[in-house]
XYZ file of C-alpha atoms in Angstrom:
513
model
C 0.000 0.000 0.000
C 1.247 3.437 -1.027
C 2.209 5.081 2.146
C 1.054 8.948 2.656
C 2.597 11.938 1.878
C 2.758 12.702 5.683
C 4.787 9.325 6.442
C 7.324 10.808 3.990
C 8.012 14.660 6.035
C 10.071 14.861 8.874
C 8.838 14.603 12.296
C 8.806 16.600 14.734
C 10.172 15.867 18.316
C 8.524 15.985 20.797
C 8.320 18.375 23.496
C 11.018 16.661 26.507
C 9.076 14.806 29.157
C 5.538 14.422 27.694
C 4.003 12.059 25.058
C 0.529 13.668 25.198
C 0.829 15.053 21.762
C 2.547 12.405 19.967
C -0.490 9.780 20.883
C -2.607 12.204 19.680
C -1.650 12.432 16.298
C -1.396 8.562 16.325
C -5.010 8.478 17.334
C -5.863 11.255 14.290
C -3.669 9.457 11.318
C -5.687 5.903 12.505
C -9.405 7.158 12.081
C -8.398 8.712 8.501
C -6.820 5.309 7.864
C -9.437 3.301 8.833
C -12.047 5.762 6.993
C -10.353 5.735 3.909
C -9.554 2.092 3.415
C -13.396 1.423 4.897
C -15.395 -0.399 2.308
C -18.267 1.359 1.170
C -21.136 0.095 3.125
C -19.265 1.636 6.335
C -18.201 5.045 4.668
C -22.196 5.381 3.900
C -23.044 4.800 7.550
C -20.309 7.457 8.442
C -22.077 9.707 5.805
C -19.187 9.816 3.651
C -19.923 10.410 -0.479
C -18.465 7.533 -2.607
C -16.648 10.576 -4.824
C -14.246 7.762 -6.619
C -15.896 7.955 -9.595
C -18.392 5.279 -11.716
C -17.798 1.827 -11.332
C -15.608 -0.051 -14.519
C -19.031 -1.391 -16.514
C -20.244 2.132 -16.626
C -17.744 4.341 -18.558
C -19.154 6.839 -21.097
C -18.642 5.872 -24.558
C -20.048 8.781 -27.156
C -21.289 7.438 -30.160
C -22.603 8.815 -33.227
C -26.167 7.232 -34.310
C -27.168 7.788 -38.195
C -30.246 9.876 -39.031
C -31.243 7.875 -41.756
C -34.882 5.952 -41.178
C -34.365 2.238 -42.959
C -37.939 1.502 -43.436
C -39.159 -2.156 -43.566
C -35.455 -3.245 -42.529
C -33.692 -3.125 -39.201
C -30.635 -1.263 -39.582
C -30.774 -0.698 -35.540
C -27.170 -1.726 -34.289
C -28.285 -1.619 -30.773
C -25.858 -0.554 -27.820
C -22.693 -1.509 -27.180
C -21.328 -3.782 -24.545
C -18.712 -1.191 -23.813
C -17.564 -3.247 -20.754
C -15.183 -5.120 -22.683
C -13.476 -1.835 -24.765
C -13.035 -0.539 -21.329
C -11.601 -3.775 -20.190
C -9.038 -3.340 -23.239
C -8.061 -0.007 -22.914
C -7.582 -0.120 -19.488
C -5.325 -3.089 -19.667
C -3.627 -1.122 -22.613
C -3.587 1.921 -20.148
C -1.656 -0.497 -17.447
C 0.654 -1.267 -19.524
C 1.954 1.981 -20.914
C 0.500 4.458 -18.825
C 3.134 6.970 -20.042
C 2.209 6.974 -23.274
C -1.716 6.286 -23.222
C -2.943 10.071 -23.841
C -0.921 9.770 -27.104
C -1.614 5.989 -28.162
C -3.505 6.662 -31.357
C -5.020 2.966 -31.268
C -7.863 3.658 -29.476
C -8.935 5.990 -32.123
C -8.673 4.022 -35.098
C -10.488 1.170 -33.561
C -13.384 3.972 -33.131
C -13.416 5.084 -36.577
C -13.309 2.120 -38.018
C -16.274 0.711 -35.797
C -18.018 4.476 -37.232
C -17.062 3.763 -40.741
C -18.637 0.090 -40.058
C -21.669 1.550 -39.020
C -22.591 3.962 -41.581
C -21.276 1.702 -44.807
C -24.390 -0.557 -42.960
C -26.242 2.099 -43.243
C -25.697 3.261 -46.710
C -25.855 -0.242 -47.528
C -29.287 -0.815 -46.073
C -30.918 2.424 -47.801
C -29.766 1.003 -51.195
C -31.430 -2.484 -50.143
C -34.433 -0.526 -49.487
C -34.114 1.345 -52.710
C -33.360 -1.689 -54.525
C -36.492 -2.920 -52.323
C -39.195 -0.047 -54.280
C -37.290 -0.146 -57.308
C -38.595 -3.723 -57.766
C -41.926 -2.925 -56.234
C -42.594 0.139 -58.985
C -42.464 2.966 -56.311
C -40.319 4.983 -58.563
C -40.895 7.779 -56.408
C -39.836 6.037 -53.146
C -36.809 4.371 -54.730
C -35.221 7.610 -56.032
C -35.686 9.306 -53.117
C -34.419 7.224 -50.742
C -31.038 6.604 -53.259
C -30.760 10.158 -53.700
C -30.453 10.778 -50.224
C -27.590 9.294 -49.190
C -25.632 10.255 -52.225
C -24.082 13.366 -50.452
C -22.738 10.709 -47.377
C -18.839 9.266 -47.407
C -18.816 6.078 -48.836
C -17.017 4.469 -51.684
C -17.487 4.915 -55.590
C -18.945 1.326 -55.655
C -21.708 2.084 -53.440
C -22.121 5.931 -54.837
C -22.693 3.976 -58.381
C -25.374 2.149 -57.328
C -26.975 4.402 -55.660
C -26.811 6.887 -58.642
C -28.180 4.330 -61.126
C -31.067 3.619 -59.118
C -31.931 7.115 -59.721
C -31.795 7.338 -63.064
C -33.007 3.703 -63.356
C -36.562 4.889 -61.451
C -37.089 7.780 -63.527
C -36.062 6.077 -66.692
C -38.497 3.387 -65.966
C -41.471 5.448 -64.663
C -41.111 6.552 -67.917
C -41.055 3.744 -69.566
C -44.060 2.258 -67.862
C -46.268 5.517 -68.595
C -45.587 5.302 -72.269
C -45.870 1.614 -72.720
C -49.160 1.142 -71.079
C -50.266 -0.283 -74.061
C -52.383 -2.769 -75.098
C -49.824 -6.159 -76.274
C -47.142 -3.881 -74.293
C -46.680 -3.661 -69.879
C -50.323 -4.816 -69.321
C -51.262 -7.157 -67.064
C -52.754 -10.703 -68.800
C -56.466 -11.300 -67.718
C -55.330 -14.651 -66.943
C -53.252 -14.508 -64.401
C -55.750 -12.074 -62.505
C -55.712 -13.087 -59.072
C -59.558 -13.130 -58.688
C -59.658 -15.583 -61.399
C -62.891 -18.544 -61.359
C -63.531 -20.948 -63.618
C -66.966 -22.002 -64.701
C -69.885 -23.343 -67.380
C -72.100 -21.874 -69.089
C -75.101 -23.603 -69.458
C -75.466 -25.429 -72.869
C -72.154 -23.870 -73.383
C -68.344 -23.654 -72.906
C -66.276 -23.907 -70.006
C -65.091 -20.313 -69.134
C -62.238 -18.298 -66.952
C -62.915 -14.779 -66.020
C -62.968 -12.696 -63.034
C -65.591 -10.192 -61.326
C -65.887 -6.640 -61.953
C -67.919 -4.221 -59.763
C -70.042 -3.318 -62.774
C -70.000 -3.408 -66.367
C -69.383 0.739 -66.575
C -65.592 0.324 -65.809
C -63.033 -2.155 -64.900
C -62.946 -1.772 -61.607
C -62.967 -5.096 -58.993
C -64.058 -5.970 -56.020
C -62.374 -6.002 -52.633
C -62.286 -9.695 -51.828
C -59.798 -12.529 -51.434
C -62.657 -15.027 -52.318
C -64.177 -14.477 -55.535
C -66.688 -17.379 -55.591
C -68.035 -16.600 -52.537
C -68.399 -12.601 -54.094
C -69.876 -13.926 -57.261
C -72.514 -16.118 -55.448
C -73.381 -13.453 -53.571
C -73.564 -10.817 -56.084
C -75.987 -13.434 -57.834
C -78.263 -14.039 -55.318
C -78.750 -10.742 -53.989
C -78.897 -8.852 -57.645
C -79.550 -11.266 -60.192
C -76.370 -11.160 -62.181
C -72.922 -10.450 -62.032
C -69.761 -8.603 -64.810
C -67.587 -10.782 -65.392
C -64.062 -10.041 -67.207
C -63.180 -12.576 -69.438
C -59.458 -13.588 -70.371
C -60.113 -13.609 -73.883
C -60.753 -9.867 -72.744
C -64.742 -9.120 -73.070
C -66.599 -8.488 -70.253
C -70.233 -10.014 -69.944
C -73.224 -9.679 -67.262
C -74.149 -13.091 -66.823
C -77.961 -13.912 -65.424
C -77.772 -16.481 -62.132
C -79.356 -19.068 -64.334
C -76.455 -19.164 -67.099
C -73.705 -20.575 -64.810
C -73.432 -23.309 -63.179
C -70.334 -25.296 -61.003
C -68.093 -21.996 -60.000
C -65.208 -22.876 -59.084
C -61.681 -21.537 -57.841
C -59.505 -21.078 -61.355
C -56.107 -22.850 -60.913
C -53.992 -19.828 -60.832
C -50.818 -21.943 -59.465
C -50.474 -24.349 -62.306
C -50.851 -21.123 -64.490
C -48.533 -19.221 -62.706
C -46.009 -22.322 -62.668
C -46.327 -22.636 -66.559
C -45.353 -19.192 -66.906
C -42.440 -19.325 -64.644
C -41.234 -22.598 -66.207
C -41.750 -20.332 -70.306
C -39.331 -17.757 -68.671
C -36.940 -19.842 -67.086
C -36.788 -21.715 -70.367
C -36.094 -18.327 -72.145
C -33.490 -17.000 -69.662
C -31.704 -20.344 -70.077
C -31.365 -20.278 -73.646
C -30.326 -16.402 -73.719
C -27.579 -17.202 -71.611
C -26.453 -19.856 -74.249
C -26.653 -17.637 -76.925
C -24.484 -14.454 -77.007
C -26.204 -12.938 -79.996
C -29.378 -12.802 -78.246
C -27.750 -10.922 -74.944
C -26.715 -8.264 -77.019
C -30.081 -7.545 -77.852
C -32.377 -4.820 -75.590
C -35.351 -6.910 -77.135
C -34.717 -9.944 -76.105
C -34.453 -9.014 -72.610
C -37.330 -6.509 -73.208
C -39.430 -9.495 -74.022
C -38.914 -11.464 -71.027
C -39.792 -8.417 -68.895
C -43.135 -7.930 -70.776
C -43.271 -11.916 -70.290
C -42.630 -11.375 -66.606
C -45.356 -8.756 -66.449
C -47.925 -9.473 -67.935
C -47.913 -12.740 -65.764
C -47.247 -11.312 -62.398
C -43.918 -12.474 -62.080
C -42.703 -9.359 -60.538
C -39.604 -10.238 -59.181
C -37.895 -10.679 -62.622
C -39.372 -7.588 -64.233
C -37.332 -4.772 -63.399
C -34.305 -6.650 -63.728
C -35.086 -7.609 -67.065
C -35.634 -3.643 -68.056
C -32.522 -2.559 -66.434
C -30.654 -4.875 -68.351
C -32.708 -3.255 -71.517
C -32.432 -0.080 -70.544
C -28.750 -0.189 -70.372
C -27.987 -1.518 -73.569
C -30.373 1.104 -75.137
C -31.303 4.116 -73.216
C -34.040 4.821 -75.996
C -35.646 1.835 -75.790
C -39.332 3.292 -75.809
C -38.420 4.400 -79.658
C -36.973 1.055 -80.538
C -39.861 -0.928 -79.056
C -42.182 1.150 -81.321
C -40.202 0.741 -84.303
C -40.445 -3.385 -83.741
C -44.050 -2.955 -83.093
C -44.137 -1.033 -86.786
C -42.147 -3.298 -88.228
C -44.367 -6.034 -86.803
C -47.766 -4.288 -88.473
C -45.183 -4.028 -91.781
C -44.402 -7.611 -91.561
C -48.479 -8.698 -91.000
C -49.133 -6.243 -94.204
C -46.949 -8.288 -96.352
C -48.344 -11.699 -95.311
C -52.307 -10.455 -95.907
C -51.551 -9.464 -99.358
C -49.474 -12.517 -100.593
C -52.465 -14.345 -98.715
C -55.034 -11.635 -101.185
C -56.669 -10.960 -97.358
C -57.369 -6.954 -98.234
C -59.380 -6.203 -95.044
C -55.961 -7.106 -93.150
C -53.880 -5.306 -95.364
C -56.203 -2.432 -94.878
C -56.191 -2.820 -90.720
C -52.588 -3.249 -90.686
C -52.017 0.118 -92.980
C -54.883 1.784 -90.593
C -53.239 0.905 -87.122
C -49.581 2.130 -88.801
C -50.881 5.263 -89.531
C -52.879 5.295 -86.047
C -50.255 4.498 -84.020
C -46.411 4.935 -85.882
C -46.794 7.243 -88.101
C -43.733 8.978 -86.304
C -41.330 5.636 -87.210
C -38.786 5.309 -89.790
C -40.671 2.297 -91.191
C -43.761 3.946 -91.245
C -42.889 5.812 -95.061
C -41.669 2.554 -96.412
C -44.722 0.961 -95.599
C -47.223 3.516 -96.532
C -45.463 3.000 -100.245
C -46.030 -0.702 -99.979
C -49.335 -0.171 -99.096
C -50.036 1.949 -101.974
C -47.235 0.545 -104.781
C -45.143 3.683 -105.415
C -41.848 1.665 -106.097
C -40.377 5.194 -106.616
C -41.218 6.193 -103.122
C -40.426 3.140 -101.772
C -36.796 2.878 -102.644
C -36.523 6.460 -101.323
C -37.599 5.763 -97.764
C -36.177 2.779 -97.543
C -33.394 4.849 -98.056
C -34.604 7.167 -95.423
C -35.044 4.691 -92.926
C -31.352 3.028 -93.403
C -30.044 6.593 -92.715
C -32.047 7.454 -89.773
C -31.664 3.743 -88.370
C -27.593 4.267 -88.378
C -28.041 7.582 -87.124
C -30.134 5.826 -83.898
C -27.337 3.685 -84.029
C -24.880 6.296 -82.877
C -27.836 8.150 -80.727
C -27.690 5.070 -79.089
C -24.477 4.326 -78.385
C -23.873 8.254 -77.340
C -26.802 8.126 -75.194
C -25.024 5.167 -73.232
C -21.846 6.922 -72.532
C -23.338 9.751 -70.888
C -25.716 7.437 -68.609
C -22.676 5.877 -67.380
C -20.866 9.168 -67.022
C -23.925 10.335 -65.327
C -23.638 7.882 -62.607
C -19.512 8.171 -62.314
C -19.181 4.574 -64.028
C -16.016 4.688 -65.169
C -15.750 1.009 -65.767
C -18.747 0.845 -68.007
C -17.719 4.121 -69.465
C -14.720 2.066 -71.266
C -16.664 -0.908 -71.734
C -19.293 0.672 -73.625
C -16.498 2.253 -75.820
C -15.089 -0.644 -76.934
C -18.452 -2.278 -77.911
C -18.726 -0.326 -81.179
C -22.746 -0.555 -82.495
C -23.409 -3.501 -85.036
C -24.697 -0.949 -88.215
C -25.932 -3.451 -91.233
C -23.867 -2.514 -93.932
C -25.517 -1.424 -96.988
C -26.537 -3.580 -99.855
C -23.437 -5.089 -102.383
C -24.001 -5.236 -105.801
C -24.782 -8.837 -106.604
C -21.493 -11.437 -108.426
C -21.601 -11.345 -112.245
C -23.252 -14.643 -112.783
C -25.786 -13.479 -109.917
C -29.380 -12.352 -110.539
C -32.907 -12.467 -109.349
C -32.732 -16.289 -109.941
C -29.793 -16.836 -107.352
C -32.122 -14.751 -104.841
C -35.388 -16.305 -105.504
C -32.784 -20.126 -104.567
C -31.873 -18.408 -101.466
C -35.554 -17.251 -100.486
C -36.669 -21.005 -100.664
C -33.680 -22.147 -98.552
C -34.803 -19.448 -95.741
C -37.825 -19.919 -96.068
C -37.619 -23.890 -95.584
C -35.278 -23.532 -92.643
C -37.856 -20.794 -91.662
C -41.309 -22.986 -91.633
C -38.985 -25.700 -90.083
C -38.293 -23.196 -86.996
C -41.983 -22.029 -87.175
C -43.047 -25.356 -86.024
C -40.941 -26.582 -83.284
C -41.199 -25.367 -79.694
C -39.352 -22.740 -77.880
C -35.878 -24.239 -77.876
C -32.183 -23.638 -78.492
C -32.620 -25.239 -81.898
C -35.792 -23.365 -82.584
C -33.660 -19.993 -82.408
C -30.492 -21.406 -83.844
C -32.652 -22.477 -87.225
C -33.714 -18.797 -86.994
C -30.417 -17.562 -86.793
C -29.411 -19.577 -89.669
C -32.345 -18.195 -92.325
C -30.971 -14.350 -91.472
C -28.234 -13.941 -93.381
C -30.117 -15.962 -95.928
C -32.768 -13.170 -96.080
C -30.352 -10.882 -95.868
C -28.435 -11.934 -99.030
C -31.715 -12.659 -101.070
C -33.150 -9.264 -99.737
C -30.172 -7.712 -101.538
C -30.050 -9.561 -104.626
C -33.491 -8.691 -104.991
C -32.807 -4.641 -104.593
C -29.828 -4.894 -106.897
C -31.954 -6.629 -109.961
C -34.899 -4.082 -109.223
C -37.519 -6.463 -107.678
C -39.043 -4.284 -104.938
C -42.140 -6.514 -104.116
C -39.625 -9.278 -103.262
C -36.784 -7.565 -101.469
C -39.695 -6.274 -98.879
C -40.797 -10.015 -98.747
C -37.391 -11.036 -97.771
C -36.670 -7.834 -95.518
C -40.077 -8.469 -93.547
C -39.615 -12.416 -93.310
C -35.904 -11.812 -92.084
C -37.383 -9.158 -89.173
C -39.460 -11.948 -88.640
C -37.335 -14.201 -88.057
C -35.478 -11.989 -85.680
C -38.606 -11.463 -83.875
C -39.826 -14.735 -83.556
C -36.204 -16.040 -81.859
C -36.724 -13.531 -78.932
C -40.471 -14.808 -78.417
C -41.218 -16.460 -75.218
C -44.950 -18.945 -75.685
C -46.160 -21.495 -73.337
């Protein structure tokens, strides 16, 4: 025990002949003594304050606790159990208590423990983000990426946060303009309020209930027979929403034996169609290059309720063509093109007629929509001067394209992708060669038949690897009778072979169950 500072001064003698003041003192220093050294239940019942300090498990430890509100996910890290860092630091302390103010360990243990805590952080608000993103809350996804972009944290995490914000306005956008029918609809047979049920003397039908037959609105139920029987007993009849997509008002008398539709064996064909398609993208490099094809299996995903695949199906879309709205509507001509071809070699008039009608309807803006309109009305003149038109403008999209997804990644501060995007130079068709010497419209009309057999031959088989690889193999086959055709002046037949290669292209990227 450390002696006192008083045991270390001199003493004083003494007076000569007495000892009266020296057992004093003795008496003094032993009650101080036995005071201080007292435990503490006997220095309370002398009324003494414990002023020592707080006991080893209670040491302050400041903290700093994040502002950000992680709904729907506990991002909480709860309190410490700082009894242990004390423990530590105290040993530490023991140990070199010379140099302990100056030991900058402590410190960095701290920060890093901070820096722990708020990459968590930032890390669970672009979870969450991710979280609406996927859920269509456009709104609610950019927001909560956007505001944590002005926290520390590293490039890698400032990306993705960026990209979600451009990703949910991009999207929104999409959505609004492709609320089209054939387009990002849902499919009437998927409908959760789906029944199945007979008509009397009739068919077997699938359809779900709608409030009325004034708008499309349903009802508020999770059990749709039991709504339907009710709505029939109390009213008489009922609106039902077909999925071949008419609604009726059927009386209580026409149906008979309603019945729960069997939306999981649905749903479970759809999901197996998609997984199918994924699969044989992934084998096919070609196809992964295209924004169509993964497009396609978003619409796919959609329009069956598959919702966790959707949005990363755009995204992927999106990215390889940040104008994808324009280059959806120029298949979708091109489609109506294609159909126009096919009802007049077929002499069908009234679908040559609809097809021209929903062109001019709905894409008259399109590149293919003046090539077509001189198709429709046999102007060969015009027709080889917008088909020149639309080459130029679709190279000039081309580089629009490829422009457009430079700046995206500069926008979000991908350098990576920056440099990768680069180096993938655009795949621009080049123009049409004149044909060999001994070549003519004889050599093209051999090649059309070879397409066209490998063509019908792809027609028929399922969705498959093969299926798409026969397609790929009657392209180039269209392609070179397509251009034999221009160069010996057949118009009629170098759109035949232009359409039927499209439709080849299109018909590789479709997903059927």
């Amino acid at each position: 025990m450390a002696r006192s500072a008083r045991s270390n001064a001199p003493t004083r003698r003494p007076p000569r002949g007495g000892y009266g003041w020296f057992l004093l003192l003795l008496a003094i220093g032993g009650v101080l003594a036995l005071v201080a050294l007292a435990p503490d239940s006997l220095r309370q019942s002398l009324g003494i304050a414990n002023d020592i300090g707080l006991s080893d498990g209670d040491l302050p430890l400041s903290s700093t606790d994040s502002d950000v509100d992680i709904e729907e996910r506990s991002a909480a890290l709860g309190h410490q159990d700082i009894s242990v860092d004390v423990t530590v630091d105290r040993t530490d302390a023991a140990q070199t208590a010379v140099t302990e103010p100056t030991d900058p360990e402590p410190e960095r243990e701290t920060a890093a423990r901070v820096d722990d805590r708020d990459r968590e952080v930032i890390e669970a608000a672009i979870e969450q983000a991710r979280t609406y993103l996927e859920s269509y809350r456009w709104d609610e996804a950019r927001e909560r990426a956007g505001a944590i972009l002005d926290r520390d944290m590293s490039p890698q995490l400032a990306t993705m946060a960026r990209r979600i914000v451009h990703n949910a306005g991009k999207l929104q956008e999409l959505f609004q303009r492709l609320d089209l029918r054939g387009e990002l609809r849902r499919n009437h047979n998927t409908h959760p309020l789906l029944v199945r049920f007979d008509i009397v003397g009739g068919d077997t039908m699938e359809a779900y209930p709608l409030l009325d037959m004034r708008g499309s609105e349903v009802p508020d139920t999770d059990n749709p027979v039991a709504w339907i029987e009710s709505r029939l007993n109390n009213q008489g009849a009922v609106a039902l929403q077909s999925v071949q997509g008419g609604s009726t008002e059927y009386q209580r008398d026409q149906i008979r034996d309603l019945r729960p539709a069997d939306l999981d064996r649905i749903k479970d064909e759809a999901r197996q169609a998609l997984t199918d398609q994924i699969r044989r993208v992934r084998e096919q490099p070609e196809m992964q290059r295209d924004p169509l094809t993964w497009y396609e299996i978003a619409r796919f995903a959609y329009q069956n309720r598959i919702d966790n695949h959707v949005v990363r199906m755009l995204e992927r879309a999106i990215d390889l063509d940040p104008l994808l709205v324009d280059t959806i509507k120029e298949d979708n001509a091109n489609s109506l093109f294609l159909d126009m071809v096919r009802f007049r070699e077929q002499g069908n008039n009234a679908g040559v007629n609809a097809a021209m009608v929903s062109l001019r309807n709905q894409y008259r803006e399109t590149a293919v929509f003046a090539q077509a309109q001189a198709y429709y009305n046999q102007e060969l003149e015009q027709l080889r001067t917008a088909r020149a038109a639309q080459r130029q403008r679709q190279q000039e999209a081309l580089a629009q394209r490829q422009q457009a997804r430079i700046e995206v990644a500069r926008q979000v501060r991908d350098d990576a992708a920056v440099a990768r995007i680069e180096r993938d130079e655009p795949v621009v068709e080049a123009a049409p060669e004149p044909p060999p010497a001994s070549g003519g419209s004889g050599d093209a009309h051999e090649l059309m038949n070879r397409a066209m057999e490998i063509y019908s031959r792809a027609n028929h088989l399922p969705p498959s690897v093969e299926r798409d690889q026969l397609y790929g193999q009657a392209i180039p086959l269209f392609t070179q009778a397509r251009d034999l055709f221009l160069a010996a002046g057949d118009e009629e037949n170098a759109v035949r072979a232009n359409m039927l290669r499209f439709g080849s292209i299109k018909n590789r990227r479709a997903i059927s169950r």
